[in-house]
Coordinates of C-alpha atoms in Angstrom, one line a residue:
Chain A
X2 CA 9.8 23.6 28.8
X3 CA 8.8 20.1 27.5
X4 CA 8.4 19.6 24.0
X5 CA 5.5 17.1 24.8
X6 CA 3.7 20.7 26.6
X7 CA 4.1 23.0 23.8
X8 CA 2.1 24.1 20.1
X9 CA 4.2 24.5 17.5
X10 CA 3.8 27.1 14.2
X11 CA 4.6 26.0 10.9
X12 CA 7.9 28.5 10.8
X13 CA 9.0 26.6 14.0
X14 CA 8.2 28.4 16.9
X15 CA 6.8 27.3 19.7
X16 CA 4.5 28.6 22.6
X17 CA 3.9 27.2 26.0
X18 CA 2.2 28.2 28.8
X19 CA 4.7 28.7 32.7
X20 CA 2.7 30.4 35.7
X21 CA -0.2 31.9 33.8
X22 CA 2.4 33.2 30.5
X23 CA 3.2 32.2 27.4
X24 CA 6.7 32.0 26.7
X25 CA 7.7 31.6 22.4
X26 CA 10.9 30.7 21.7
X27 CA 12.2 28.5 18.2
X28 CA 12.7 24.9 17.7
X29 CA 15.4 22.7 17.8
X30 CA 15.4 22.3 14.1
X31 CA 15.2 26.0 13.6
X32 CA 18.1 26.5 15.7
X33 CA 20.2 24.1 13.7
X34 CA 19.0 25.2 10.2
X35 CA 20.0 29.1 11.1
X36 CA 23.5 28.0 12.5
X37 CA 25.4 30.2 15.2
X38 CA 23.2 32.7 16.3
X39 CA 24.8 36.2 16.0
X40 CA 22.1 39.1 16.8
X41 CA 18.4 38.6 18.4
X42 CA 15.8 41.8 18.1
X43 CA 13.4 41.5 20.1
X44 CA 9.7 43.2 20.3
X45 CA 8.9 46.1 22.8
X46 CA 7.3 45.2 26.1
X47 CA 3.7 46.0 26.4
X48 CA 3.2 46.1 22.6
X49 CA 0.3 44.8 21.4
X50 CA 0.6 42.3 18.8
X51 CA -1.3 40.1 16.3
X52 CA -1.0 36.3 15.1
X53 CA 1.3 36.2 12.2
X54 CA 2.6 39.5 12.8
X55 CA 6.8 40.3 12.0
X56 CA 7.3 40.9 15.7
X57 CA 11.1 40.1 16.2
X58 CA 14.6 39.1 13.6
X59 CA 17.1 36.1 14.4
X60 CA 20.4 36.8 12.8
X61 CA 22.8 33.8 12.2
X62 CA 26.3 34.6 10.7
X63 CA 24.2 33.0 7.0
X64 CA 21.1 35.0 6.9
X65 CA 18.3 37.2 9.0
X66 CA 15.1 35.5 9.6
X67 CA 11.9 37.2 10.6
X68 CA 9.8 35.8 13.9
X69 CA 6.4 36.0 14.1
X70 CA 3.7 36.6 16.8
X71 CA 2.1 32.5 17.1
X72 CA -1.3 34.2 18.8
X73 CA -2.4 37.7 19.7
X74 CA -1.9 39.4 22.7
X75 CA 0.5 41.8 24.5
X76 CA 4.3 41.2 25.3
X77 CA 5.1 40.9 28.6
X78 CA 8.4 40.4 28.9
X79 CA 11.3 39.7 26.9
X80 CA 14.6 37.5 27.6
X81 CA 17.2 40.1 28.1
X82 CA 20.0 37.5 28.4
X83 CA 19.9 37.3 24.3
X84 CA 21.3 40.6 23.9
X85 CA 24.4 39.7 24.9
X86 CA 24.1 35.8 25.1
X87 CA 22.3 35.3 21.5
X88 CA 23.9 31.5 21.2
X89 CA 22.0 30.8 24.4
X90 CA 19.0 29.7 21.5
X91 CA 21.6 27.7 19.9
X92 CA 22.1 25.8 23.5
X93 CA 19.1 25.4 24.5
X94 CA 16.0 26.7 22.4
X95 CA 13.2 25.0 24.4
X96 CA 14.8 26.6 27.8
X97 CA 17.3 29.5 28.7
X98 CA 17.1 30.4 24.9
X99 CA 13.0 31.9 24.7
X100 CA 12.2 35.4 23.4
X101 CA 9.4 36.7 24.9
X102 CA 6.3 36.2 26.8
X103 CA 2.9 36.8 26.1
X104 CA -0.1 37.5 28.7
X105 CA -3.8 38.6 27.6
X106 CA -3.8 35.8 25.0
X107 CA -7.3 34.2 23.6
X108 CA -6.1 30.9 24.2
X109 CA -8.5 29.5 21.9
X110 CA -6.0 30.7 18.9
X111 CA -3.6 27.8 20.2
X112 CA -6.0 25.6 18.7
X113 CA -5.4 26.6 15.1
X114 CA -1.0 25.5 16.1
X115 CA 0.3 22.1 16.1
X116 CA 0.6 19.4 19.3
X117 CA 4.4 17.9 19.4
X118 CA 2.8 14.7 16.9
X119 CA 1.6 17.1 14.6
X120 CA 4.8 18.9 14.3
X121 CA 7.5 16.1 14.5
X122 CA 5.0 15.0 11.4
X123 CA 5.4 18.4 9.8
X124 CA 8.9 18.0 10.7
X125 CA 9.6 15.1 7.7
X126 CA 8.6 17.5 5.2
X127 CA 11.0 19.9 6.2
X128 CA 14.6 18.2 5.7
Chain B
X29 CA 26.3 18.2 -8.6
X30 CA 30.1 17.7 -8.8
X31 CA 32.2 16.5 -6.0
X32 CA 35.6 16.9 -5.1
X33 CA 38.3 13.9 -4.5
X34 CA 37.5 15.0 -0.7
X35 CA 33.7 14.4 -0.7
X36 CA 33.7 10.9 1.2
X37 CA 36.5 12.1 3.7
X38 CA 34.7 15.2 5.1
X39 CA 31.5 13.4 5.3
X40 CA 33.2 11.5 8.0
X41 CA 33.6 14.8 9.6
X42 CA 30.0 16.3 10.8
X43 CA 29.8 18.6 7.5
X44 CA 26.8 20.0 6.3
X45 CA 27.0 19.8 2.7
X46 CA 25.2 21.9 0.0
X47 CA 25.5 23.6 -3.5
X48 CA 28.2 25.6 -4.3
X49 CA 28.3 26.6 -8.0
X50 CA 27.3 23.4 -9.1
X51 CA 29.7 22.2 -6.7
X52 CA 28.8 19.9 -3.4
X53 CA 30.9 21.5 -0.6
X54 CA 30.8 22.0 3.3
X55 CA 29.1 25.3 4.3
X56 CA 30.1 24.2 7.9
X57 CA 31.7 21.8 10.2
X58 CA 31.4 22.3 14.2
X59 CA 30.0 25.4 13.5
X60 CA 31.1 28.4 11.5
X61 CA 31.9 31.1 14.7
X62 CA 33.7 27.3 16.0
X63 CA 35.8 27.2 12.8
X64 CA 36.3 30.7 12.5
X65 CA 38.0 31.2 15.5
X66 CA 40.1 28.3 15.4
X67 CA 41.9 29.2 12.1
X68 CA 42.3 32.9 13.6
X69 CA 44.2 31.0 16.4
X70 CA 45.4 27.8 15.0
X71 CA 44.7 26.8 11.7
X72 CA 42.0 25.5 9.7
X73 CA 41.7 23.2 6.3
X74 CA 39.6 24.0 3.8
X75 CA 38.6 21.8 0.6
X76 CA 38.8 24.4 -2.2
X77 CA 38.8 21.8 -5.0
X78 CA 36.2 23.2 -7.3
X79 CA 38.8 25.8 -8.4
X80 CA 39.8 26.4 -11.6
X81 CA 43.9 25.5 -12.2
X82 CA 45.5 26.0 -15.6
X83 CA 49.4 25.5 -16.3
X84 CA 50.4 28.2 -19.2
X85 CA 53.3 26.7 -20.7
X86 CA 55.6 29.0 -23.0
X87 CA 55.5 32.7 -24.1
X88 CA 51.9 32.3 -26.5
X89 CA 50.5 31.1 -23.3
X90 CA 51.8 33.5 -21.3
X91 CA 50.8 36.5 -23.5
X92 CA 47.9 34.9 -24.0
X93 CA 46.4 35.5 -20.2
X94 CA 48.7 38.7 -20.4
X95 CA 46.3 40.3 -22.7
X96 CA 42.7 39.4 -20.5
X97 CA 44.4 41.0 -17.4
X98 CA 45.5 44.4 -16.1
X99 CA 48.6 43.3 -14.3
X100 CA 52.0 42.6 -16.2
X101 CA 51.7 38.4 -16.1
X102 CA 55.0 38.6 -18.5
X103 CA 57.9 39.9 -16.5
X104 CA 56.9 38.2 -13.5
X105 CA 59.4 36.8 -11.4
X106 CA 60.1 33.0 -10.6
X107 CA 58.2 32.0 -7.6
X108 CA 56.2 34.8 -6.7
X109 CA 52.5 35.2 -7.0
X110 CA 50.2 37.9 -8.4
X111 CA 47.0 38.8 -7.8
X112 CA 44.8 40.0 -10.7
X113 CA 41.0 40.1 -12.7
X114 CA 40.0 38.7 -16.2
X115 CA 38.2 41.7 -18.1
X116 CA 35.5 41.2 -20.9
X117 CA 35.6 44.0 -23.5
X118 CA 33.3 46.7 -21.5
X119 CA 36.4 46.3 -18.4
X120 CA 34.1 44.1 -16.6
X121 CA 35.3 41.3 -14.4
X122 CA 34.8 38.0 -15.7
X123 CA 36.7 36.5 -13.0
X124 CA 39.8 37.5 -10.4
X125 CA 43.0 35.4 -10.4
X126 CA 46.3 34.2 -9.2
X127 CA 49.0 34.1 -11.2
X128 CA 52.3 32.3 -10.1
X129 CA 55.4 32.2 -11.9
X130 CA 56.1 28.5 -11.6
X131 CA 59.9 28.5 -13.7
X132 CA 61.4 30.8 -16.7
X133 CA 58.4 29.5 -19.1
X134 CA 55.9 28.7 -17.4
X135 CA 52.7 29.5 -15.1
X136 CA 50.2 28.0 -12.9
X137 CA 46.7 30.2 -13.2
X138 CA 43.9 29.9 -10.1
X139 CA 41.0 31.2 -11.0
X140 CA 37.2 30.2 -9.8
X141 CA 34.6 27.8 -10.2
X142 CA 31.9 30.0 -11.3
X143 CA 33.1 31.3 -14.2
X144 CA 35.7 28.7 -15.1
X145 CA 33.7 27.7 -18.5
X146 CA 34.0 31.0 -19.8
X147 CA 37.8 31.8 -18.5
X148 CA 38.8 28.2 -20.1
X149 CA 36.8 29.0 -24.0
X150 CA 39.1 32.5 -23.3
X151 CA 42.3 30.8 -22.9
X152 CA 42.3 27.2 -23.7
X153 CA 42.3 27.7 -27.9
X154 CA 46.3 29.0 -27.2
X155 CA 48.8 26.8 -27.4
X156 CA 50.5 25.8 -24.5
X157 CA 47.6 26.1 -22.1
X158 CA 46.6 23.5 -20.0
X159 CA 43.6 23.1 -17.8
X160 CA 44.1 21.1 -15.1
X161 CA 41.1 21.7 -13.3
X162 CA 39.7 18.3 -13.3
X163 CA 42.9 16.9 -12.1
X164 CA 43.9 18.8 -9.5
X165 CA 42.7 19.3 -5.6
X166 CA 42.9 22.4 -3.8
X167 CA 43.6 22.6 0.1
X168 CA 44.0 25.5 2.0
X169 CA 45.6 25.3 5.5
X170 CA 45.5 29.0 7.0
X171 CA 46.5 30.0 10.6
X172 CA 49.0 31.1 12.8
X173 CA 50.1 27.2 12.8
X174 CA 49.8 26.3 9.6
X175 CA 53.3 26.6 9.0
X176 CA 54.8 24.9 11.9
X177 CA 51.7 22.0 11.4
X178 CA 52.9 21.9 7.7
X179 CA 56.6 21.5 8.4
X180 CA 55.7 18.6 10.7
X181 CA 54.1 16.6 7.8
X182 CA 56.9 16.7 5.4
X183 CA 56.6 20.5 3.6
X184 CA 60.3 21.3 4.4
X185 CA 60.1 23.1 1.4
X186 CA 58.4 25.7 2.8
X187 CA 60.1 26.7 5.8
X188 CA 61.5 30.2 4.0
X189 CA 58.8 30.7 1.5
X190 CA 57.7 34.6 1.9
X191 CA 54.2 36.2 1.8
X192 CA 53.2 35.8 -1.7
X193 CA 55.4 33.0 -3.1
X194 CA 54.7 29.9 -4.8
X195 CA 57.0 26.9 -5.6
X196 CA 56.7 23.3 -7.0
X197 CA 57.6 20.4 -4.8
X198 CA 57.3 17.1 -3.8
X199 CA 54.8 15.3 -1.4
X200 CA 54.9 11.5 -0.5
X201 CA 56.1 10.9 -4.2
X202 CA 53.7 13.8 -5.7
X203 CA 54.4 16.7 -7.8
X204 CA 52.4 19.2 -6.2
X205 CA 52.4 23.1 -6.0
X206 CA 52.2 25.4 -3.0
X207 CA 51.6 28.9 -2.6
X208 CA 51.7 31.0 0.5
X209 CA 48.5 32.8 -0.1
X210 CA 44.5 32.3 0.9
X211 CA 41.7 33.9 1.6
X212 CA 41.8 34.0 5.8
X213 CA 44.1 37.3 6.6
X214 CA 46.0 34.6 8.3
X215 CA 49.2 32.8 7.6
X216 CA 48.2 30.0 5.3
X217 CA 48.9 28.2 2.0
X218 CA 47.3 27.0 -0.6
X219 CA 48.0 23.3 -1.7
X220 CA 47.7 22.0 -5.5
X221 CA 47.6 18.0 -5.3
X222 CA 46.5 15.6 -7.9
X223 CA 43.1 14.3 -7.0
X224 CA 44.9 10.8 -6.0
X225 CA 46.6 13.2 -3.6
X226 CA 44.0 14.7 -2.1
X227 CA 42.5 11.9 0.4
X228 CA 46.2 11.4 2.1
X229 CA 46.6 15.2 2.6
X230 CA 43.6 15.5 4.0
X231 CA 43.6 13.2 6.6
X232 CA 47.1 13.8 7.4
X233 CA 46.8 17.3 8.4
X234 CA 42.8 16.9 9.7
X235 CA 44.8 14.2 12.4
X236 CA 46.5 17.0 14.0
X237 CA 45.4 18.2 17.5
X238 CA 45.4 21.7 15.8
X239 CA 43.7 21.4 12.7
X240 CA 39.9 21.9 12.1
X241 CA 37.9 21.4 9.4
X242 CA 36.2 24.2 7.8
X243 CA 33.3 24.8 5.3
X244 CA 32.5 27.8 3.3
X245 CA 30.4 29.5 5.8
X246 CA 33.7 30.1 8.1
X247 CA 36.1 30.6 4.7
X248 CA 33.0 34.0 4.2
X249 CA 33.5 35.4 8.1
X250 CA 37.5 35.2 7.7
X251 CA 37.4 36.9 4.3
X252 CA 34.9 39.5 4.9
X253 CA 37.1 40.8 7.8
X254 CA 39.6 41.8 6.2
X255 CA 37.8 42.6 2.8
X256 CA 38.7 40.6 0.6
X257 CA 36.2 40.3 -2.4
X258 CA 34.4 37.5 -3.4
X259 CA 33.4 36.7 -7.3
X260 CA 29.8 36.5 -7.7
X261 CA 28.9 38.9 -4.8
X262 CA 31.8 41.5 -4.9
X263 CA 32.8 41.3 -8.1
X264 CA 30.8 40.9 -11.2
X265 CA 30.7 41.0 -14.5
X266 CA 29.0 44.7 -14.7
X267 CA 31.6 45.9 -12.9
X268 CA 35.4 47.1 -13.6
X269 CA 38.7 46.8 -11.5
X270 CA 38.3 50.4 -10.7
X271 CA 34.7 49.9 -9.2
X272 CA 36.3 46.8 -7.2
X273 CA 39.0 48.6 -5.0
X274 CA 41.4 47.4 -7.5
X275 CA 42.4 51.0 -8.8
X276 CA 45.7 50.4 -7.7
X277 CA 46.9 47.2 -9.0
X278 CA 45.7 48.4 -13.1
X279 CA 49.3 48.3 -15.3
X280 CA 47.7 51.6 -17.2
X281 CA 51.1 50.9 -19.5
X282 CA 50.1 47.8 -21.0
X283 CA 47.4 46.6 -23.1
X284 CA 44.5 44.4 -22.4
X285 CA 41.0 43.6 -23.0
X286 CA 38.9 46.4 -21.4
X287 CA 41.4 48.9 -21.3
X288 CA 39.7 51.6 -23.4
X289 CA 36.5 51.1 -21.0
X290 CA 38.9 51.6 -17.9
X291 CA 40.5 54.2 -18.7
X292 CA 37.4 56.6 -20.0
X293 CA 36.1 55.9 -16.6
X294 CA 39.3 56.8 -14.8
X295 CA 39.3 60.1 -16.7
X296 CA 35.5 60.6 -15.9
X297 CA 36.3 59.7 -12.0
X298 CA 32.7 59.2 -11.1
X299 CA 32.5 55.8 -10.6
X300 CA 31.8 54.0 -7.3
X301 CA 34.2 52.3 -5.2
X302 CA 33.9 48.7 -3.3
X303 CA 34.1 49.6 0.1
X304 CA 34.5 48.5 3.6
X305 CA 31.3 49.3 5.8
X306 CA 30.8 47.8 9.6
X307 CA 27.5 47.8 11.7
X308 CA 27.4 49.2 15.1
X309 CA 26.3 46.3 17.0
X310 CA 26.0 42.2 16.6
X311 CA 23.6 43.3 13.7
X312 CA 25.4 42.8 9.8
X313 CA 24.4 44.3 6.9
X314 CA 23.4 41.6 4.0
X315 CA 24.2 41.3 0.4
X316 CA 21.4 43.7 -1.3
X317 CA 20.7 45.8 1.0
X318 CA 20.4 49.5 -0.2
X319 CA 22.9 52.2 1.4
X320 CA 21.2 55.2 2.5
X321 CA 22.6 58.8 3.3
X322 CA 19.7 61.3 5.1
X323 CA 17.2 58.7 3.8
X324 CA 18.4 58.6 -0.3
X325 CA 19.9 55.2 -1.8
X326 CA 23.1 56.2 -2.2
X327 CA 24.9 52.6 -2.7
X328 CA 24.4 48.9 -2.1
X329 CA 25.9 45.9 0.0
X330 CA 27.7 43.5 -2.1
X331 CA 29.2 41.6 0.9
X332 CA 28.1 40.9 4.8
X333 CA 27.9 38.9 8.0
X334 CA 28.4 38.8 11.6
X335 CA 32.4 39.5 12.2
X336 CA 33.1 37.1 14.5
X337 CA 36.3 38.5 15.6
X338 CA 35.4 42.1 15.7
X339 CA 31.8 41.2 17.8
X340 CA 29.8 43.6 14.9
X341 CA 28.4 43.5 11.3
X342 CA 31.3 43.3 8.7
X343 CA 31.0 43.9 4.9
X344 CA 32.0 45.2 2.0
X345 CA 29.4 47.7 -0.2
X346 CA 29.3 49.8 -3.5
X347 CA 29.5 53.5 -2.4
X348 CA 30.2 56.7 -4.1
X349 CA 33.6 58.0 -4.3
X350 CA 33.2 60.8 -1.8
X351 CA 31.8 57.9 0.4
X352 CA 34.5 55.7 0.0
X353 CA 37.2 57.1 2.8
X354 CA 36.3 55.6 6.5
X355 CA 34.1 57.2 9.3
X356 CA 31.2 58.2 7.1
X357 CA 28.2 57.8 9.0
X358 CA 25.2 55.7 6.7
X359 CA 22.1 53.2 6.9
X360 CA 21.6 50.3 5.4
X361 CA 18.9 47.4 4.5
X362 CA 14.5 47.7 4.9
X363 CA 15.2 48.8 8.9
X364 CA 17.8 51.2 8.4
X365 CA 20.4 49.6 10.4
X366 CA 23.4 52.3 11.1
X367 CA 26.1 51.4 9.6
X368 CA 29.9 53.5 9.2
X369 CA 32.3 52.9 6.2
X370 CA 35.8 51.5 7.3
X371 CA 39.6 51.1 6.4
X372 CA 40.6 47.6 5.3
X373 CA 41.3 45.4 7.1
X374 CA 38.7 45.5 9.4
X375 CA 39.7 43.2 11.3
X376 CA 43.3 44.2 11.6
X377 CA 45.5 41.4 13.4
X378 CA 45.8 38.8 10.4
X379 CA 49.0 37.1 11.0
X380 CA 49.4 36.5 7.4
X381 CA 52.6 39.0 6.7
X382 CA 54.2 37.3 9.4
X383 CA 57.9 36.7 8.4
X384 CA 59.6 33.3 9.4
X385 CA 63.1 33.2 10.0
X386 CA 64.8 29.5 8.7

């Protein structure tokens, strides 16, 4: 994914549409803030989840950290390679390091994240 | 916040700093699993500067830390090191400790930042006691290498020095101290410079192929695996040695500050015990997070983090006494997490007994 393609959430996530589904993985910055990446739990296929819902945990060796659903809609998948491969959202969080896809979204709710300006913006109040 | 001699020469370094006991310190390097696994293999320096370092010159001074601690700091040999606790009045732990008999009168006292305010009002009103703290840098170089790494850059002295010994010496013109001792399960020693010291050390030994920098992130994996408590999170003041997994070290014929306390709750016996607790998978149990046994708290998690050389969730945890032996099957934190207590080490191939021949 390109960062320039993606919405962002304001606990720095991001969601991006490939092939009719939208993937969610973290940021860059999140990445770096959590450190090596130890343990990834991720949400059930087929559940049905709501925005802002506690939907997955990231584990670094510092700290658990809870991930949330960026918009409604049901899981479709989720990227088995973490299990074993957690650093692989250390690597490369924008590609071979997303956590799950979402289909039957109201694509309207993407409205309500932020475009890449408005989050490289929300970005300088975060350091 | 305070910084150590070795701020400017980290920085230089990639570290991430941030607040350590009113201290600014490196919680990480290349990256804590990175550093972890190079001291397990090789060796790795740690800035440990914010410690707390007092010379006890004399027998008043002596008797004077003698009397705060359960182990027998008077009739301890020349050159060797012992590990002890500081107690308040109730047997709680102020602060743990290590004691080195420097020469026939006198000894050189580590203790920890945290509490080294209250530690120095304890001790410094006795003649003879020094606190050095200001003056003196602390680096740790632990790893299989450290010795051969150390030799190389002019510690002959240390070529015999045994698990748990401690000498003066020299260093490019310093007086410095040396202990073989840390905090790693590995071979390693701990290095007392003056501050003016502490720059050349540093980049002496970070200039080896085989040294890497470390931060406190990887100094909390490497003592966490093999159980070693920290102040602050393992120990407290609320707590006594026997609570602490330190049962065995307590001099019950000597007096100290606490001793009363201790021993009415060794003849009660129903105190908890620290102990070792792993997770079953890549998930680790947390400081806080409530023990539970057929869904009832039964203890809590003072200590944990991904085990990066076990692959699971290391930790240490207060538990019941008939919890306390290894195998016993338990949850832990708001999802339950299985967890199993442990015998320490958990991580069981530390080099750090390794014995050197000449």
């Amino acid at each position: 994914m390109t960062p320039d393609t993606l919405r962002y959430t304001e606990e720095h996530e991001w969601i991006g549409e490939l092939n009719g589904q939208y993937l969610v993985g973290i940021t860059d910055f999140a990445q770096s803030q959590l450190g090596d990446i130890t343990y990834i739990e991720l949400p059930d296929v087929d559940r049905q989840v709501e925005a802002g819902e506690e939907i997955a945990v990231v584990e670094s060796v510092k700290a658990a950290s809870d991930i949330y659903a960026p918009i409604s809609g049901k899981i479709a998948g989720i990227n088995g390679a973490l299990d074993a491969n957690p650093e692989l959202t250390n690597k490369d969080p924008l590609g071979e390091g997303w956590f799950f896809k979402m289909t039957d979204v109201d694509v309207t709710e993407l409205d309500a994240l932020m475009d890449v300006s408005a989050y490289r913006t929300y970005l300088e109040t975060c350091s | 916040m305070r910084q150590t001699p070795l701020r400017s020469a980290y920085e230089n370094h990639g570290a991430k700093v941030v607040d350590f006991h009113g201290w600014a310190l490196p919680v990480q390097f290349a990256g804590i699993i990175q550093e972890h696994q190079h001291t397990r293999n090789k060796a790795g320096l740690f800035d440990c500067s914010h410690m707390g370092e007092f010379l006890l010159r004399g027998h008043d001074a002596a008797a004077a830390l003698d009397r705060l601690v359960f182990s027998d700091m008077i009739n301890l040999r020349i050159g060797l090191c012992r590990y002890s606790a500081i107690l308040n009045d109730q047997g709680g732990i102020i602060d743990d400790c290590v004691a080195l008999r420097l020469s026939e009168d006198t000894l050189y006292l580590v203790t920890n930042a945290g509490p080294l305010e209250e530690v120095d009002a304890l001790l410094s009103g006795t003649p003879g006691v020094e606190n050095i703290s200001d003056d003196t840098a602390k680096i740790d170089l632990q790893g299989p290498l450290a010795r051969d790494i150390l030799l190389g850059a002019g510690f002959e002295a240390l070529r015999t020095m045994k698990y748990w010994n401690g000498a003066a010496m020299t260093w490019e013109g310093h007086n410095i101290v040396v202990t073989r001792a840390g905090y790693t399960g590995e071979v390693g020693y701990e290095i007392f410079v003056p501050n003016e010291a502490a720059v050349p050390l540093w980049e002496r030994l970070v200039a080896h192929p085989n040294v890497a920098p470390c931060g406190l992130g990887a100094r909390d994996t490497l003592r966490t695996e093999v159980g070693y408590p920290l102040n602050g999170e393992d120990l407290a003041a609320d707590k006594t040695p026997l609570e602490s997994g330190m049962a065995p070290l307590v001099k019950w014929e000597k007096d100290f500050v606490g001793k009363a306390a201790l021993e009415t709750q060794r003849d009660a016996g129903t105190h908890s015990v620290l102990t070792a607790i792993r997770s079953r998978d890549r998930r680790a149990p947390r400081h806080g997070f409530d023990i539970k046994q057929d869904g009832t708290v039964v203890g809590r998690v003072t200590s944990g983090t991904f085990g990066p050389s076990v692959g699971y969730g290391v930790g240490l945890a207060d538990l019941p006494r008939d919890l306390s032996k290894p195998g016993i099957e338990l949850t832990a934190g708001p999802r339950d997490m299985p967890i199993e207590t442990a015998s320490l080490p958990i991580y069981k191939d530390g080099t750090c007994r390794k014995k050197f021949d000449a």
